[in-house]
Structures are given as C-alpha cells and as structure tokens.
CSV table of C-alpha atoms in Angstrom, one decimal:
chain,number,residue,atom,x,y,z
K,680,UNK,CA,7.4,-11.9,-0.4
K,681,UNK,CA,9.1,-13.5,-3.7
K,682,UNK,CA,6.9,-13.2,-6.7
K,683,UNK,CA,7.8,-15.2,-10.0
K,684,UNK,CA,6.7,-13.7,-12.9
K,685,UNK,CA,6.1,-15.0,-16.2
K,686,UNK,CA,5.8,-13.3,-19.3
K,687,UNK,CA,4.0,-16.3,-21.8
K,688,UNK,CA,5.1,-17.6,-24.3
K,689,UNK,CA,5.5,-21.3,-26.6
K,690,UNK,CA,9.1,-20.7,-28.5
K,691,UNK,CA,10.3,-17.8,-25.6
K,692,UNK,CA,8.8,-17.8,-22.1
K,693,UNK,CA,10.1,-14.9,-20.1
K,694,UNK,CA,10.5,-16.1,-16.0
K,695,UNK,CA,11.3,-13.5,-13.7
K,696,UNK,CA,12.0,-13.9,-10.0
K,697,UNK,CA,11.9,-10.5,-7.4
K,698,UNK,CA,11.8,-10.5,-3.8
K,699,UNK,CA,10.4,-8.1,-1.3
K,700,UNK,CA,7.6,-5.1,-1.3
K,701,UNK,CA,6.9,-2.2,-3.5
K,702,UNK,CA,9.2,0.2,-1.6
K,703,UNK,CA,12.5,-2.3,-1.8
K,704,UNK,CA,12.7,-5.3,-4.5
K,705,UNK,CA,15.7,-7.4,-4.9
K,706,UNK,CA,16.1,-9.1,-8.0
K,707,UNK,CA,16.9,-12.7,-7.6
K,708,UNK,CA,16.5,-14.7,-10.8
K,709,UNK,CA,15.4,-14.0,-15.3
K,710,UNK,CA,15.9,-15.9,-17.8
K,711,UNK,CA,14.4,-16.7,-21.2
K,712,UNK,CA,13.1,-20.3,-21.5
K,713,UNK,CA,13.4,-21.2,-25.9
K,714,UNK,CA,11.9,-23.8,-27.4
K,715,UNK,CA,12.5,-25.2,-30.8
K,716,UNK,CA,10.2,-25.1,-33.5
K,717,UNK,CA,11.6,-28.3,-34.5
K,718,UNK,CA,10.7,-30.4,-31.2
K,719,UNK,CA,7.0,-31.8,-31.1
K,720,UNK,CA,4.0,-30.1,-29.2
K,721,UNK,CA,3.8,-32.1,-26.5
K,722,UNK,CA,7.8,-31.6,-25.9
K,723,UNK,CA,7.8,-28.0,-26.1
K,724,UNK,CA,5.0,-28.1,-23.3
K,725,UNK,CA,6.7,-30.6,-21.0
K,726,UNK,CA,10.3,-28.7,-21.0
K,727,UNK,CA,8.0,-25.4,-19.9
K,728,UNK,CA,5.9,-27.0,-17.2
K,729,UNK,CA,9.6,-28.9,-15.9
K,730,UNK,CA,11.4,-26.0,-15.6
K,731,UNK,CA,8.9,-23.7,-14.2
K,732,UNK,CA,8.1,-26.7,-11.8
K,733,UNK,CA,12.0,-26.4,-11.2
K,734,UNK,CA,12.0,-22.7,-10.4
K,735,UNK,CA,9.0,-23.3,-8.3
K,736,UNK,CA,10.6,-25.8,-5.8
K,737,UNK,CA,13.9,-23.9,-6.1
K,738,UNK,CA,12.8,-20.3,-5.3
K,739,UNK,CA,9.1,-21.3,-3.6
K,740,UNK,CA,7.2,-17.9,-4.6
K,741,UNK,CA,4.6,-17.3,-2.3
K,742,UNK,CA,2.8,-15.7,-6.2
K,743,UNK,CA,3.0,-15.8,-9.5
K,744,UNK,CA,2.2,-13.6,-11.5
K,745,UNK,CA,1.2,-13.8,-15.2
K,746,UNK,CA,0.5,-11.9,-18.2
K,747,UNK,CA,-2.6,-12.1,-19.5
K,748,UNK,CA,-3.1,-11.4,-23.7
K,749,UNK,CA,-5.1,-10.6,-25.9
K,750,UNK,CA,-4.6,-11.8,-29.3
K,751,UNK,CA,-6.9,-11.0,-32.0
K,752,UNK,CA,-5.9,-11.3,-34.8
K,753,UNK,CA,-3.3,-14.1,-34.9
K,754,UNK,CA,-5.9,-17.1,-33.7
K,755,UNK,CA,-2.8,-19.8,-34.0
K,756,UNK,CA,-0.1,-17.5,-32.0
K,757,UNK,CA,-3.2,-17.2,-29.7
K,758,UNK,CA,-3.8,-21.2,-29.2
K,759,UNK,CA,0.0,-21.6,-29.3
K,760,UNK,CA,0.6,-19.3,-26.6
K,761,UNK,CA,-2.7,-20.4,-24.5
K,762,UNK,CA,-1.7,-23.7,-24.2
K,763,UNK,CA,2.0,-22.4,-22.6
K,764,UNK,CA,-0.1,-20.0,-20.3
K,765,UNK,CA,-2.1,-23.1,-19.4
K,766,UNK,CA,1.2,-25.6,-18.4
K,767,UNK,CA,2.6,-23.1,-16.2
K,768,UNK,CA,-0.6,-22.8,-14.4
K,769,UNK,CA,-0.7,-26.4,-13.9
K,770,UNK,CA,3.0,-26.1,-12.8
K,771,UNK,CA,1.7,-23.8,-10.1
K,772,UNK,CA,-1.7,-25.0,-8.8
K,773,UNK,CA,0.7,-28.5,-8.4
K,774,UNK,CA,3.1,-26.5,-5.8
K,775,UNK,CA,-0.4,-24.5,-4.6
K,776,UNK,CA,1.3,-20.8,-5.6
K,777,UNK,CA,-1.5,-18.6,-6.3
K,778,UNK,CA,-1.2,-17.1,-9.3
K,779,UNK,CA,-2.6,-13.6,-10.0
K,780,UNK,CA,-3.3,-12.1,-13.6
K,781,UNK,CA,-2.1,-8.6,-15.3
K,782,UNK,CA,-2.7,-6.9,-18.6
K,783,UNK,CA,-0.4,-5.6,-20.6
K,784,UNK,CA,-1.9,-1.8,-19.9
K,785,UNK,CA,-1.6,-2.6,-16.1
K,786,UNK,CA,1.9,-3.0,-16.0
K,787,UNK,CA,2.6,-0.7,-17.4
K,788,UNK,CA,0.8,2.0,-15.8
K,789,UNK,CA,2.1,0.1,-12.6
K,790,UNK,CA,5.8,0.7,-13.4
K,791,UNK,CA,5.9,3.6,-15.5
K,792,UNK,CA,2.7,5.6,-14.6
K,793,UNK,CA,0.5,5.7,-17.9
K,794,UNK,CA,-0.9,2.1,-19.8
K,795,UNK,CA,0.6,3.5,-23.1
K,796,UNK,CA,4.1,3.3,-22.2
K,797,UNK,CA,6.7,2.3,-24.8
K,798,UNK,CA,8.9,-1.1,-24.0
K,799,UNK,CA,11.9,1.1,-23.6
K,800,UNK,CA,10.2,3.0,-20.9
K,801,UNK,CA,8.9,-0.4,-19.1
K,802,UNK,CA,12.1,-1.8,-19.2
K,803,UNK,CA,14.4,1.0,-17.9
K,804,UNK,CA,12.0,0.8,-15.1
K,805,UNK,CA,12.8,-2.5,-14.1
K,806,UNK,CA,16.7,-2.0,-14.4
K,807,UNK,CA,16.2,1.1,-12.0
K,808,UNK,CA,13.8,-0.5,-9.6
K,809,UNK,CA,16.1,-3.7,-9.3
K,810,UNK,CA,19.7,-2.2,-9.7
K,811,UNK,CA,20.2,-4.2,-13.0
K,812,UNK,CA,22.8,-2.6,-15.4
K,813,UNK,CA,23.1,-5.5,-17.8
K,814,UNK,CA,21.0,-5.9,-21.0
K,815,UNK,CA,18.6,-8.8,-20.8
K,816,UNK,CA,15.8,-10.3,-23.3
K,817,UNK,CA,12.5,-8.8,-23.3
K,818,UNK,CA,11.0,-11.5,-22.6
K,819,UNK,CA,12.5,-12.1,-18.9
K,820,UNK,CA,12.2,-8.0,-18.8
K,821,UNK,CA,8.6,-8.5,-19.2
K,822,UNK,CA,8.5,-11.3,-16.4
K,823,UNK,CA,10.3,-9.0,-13.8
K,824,UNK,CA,7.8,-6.4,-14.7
K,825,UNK,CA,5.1,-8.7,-13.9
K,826,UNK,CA,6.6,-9.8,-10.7
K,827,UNK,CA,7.1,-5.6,-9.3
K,828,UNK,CA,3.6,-5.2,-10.9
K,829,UNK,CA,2.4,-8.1,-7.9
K,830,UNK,CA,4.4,-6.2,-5.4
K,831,UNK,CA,2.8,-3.2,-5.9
K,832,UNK,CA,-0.7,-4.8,-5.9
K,833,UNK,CA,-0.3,-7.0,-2.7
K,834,UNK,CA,-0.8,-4.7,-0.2
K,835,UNK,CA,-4.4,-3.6,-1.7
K,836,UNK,CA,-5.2,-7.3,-2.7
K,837,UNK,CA,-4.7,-8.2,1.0
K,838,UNK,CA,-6.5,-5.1,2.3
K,839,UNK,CA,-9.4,-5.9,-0.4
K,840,UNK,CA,-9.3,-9.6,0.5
K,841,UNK,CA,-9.5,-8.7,4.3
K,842,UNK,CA,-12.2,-6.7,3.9
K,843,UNK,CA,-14.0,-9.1,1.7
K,844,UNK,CA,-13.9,-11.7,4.7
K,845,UNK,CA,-16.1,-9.6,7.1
C-alpha cells in the first residue's frame, strides 16, 4: 500500500509519501511545498492543487491521508488553511484516492503511544520507523506521520468496512 500524507497548510504544506503495512514502511518521498505571501490567493491554491495532482499521478497512492485541525482561536489561519485542505481534496477525488482524516491526538497516540506527545517525540518516531537519519521540516515530518498513522489503521478500516458490508 503507498499512502501520501499531507500535513495542511497555505504558506507550508507538508506531503509525505510511505509504502507498505504497519510492520514494514519504506519511505519513498517529503517535501515541504511554500508558498509566498506575496503571490495572489488564487495562485497559492493552484501551485498546491498542481503539485499534489503531480505527486498523485507520479506515486498513485492507493490513500491519502490528511490532518484534520482545529483552529479556534485564529478564524483567518483557520479559512486560510481550510481552503488548502479543500484543493488537495479536489486534487484527490480528481485521481479517485480516498482520502481518510486524523487528528492531531490520533497520531500521535498512533506513533508514539499517548495523544499528548511532544513534536520531538512524534518525529523521532518517524525517523526510526522509516530509517531516516537526516533532519527534515516539520511540516513533511508531520505528513509521514500521517501516512504510518493510515498504515496502522488499514488493517481495522478494512476489517470494519468488511464487516459493515454483511
């Protein structure tokens, strides 16, 4: 199974790529996609949606895997950061990939085994699970976190889905 994940965001949008099952994840592809505050709206949104589109037909994930947030307090980060969570699911309902949701808390309890982990903790976990030494923004950390959250969560989505159909 590859799983793209995608950490959202307008001016940094982490993409994460992983390949395989919960016991044995390969890491294929991060990176950290910036957009200037500079460009206009409806820029910022179309270099999103073309390079997830991009990684889409390049990789072709069988899910996708996004965060979802909560944002409170900051109502414009919020509508900001909605409307990039909504391009990349247009990217993917395009290419039909399935995309799956995860909160913050689930990942990390996924990766590190309690929803109050620290950053540090979450992303040491994904260096260990995929064999990644080098240091790599946050952002695309998040991502591949999101993407071995999926793996882990497959196998009882399928079973649950299965079970559903009878």
């Amino acid at each position: 199974m590859i799983v793209l994940g995608v950490d959202p965001g307008l001016a940094n949008l982490g993409l994460g790529l992983v390949e395989g099952d919960v016991r044995k994840a390969r890491h294929l592809y991060h990176v950290c996609l910036t957009t200037e505050s500079a460009w206009i709206m409806p820029r910022r949104l179309q270099y999103i949606h073309e390079e997830v589109t991009r990684l889409i037909a390049e990789y072709r994930p069988d899910a996708v895997a996004i965060e979802d947030q909560i944002l409170r307090k900051q109502a414009d980060v919020a509508f900001k950061v909605g409307q990039a969570f909504g391009v990349v699911q247009l990217a993917c309902a395009q290419a039909g990939v399935p995309v799956h949701h995860y909160g913050p808390m689930q990942v990390k309890r996924s990766l590190v085994g309690t929803g109050r982990a620290e950053k540090e903790q979450v992303i040491y976990m994904v260096k260990a699970s995929l064999g990644i030494r080098e240091l790599f923004n946050n952002h695309a950390a998040d991502a591949l976190a999101l993407a071995l959250t999926h793996l882990a969560s497959a196998p009882m989505q399928a079973r649950a889905a299965g079970l559903a159909l009878r």
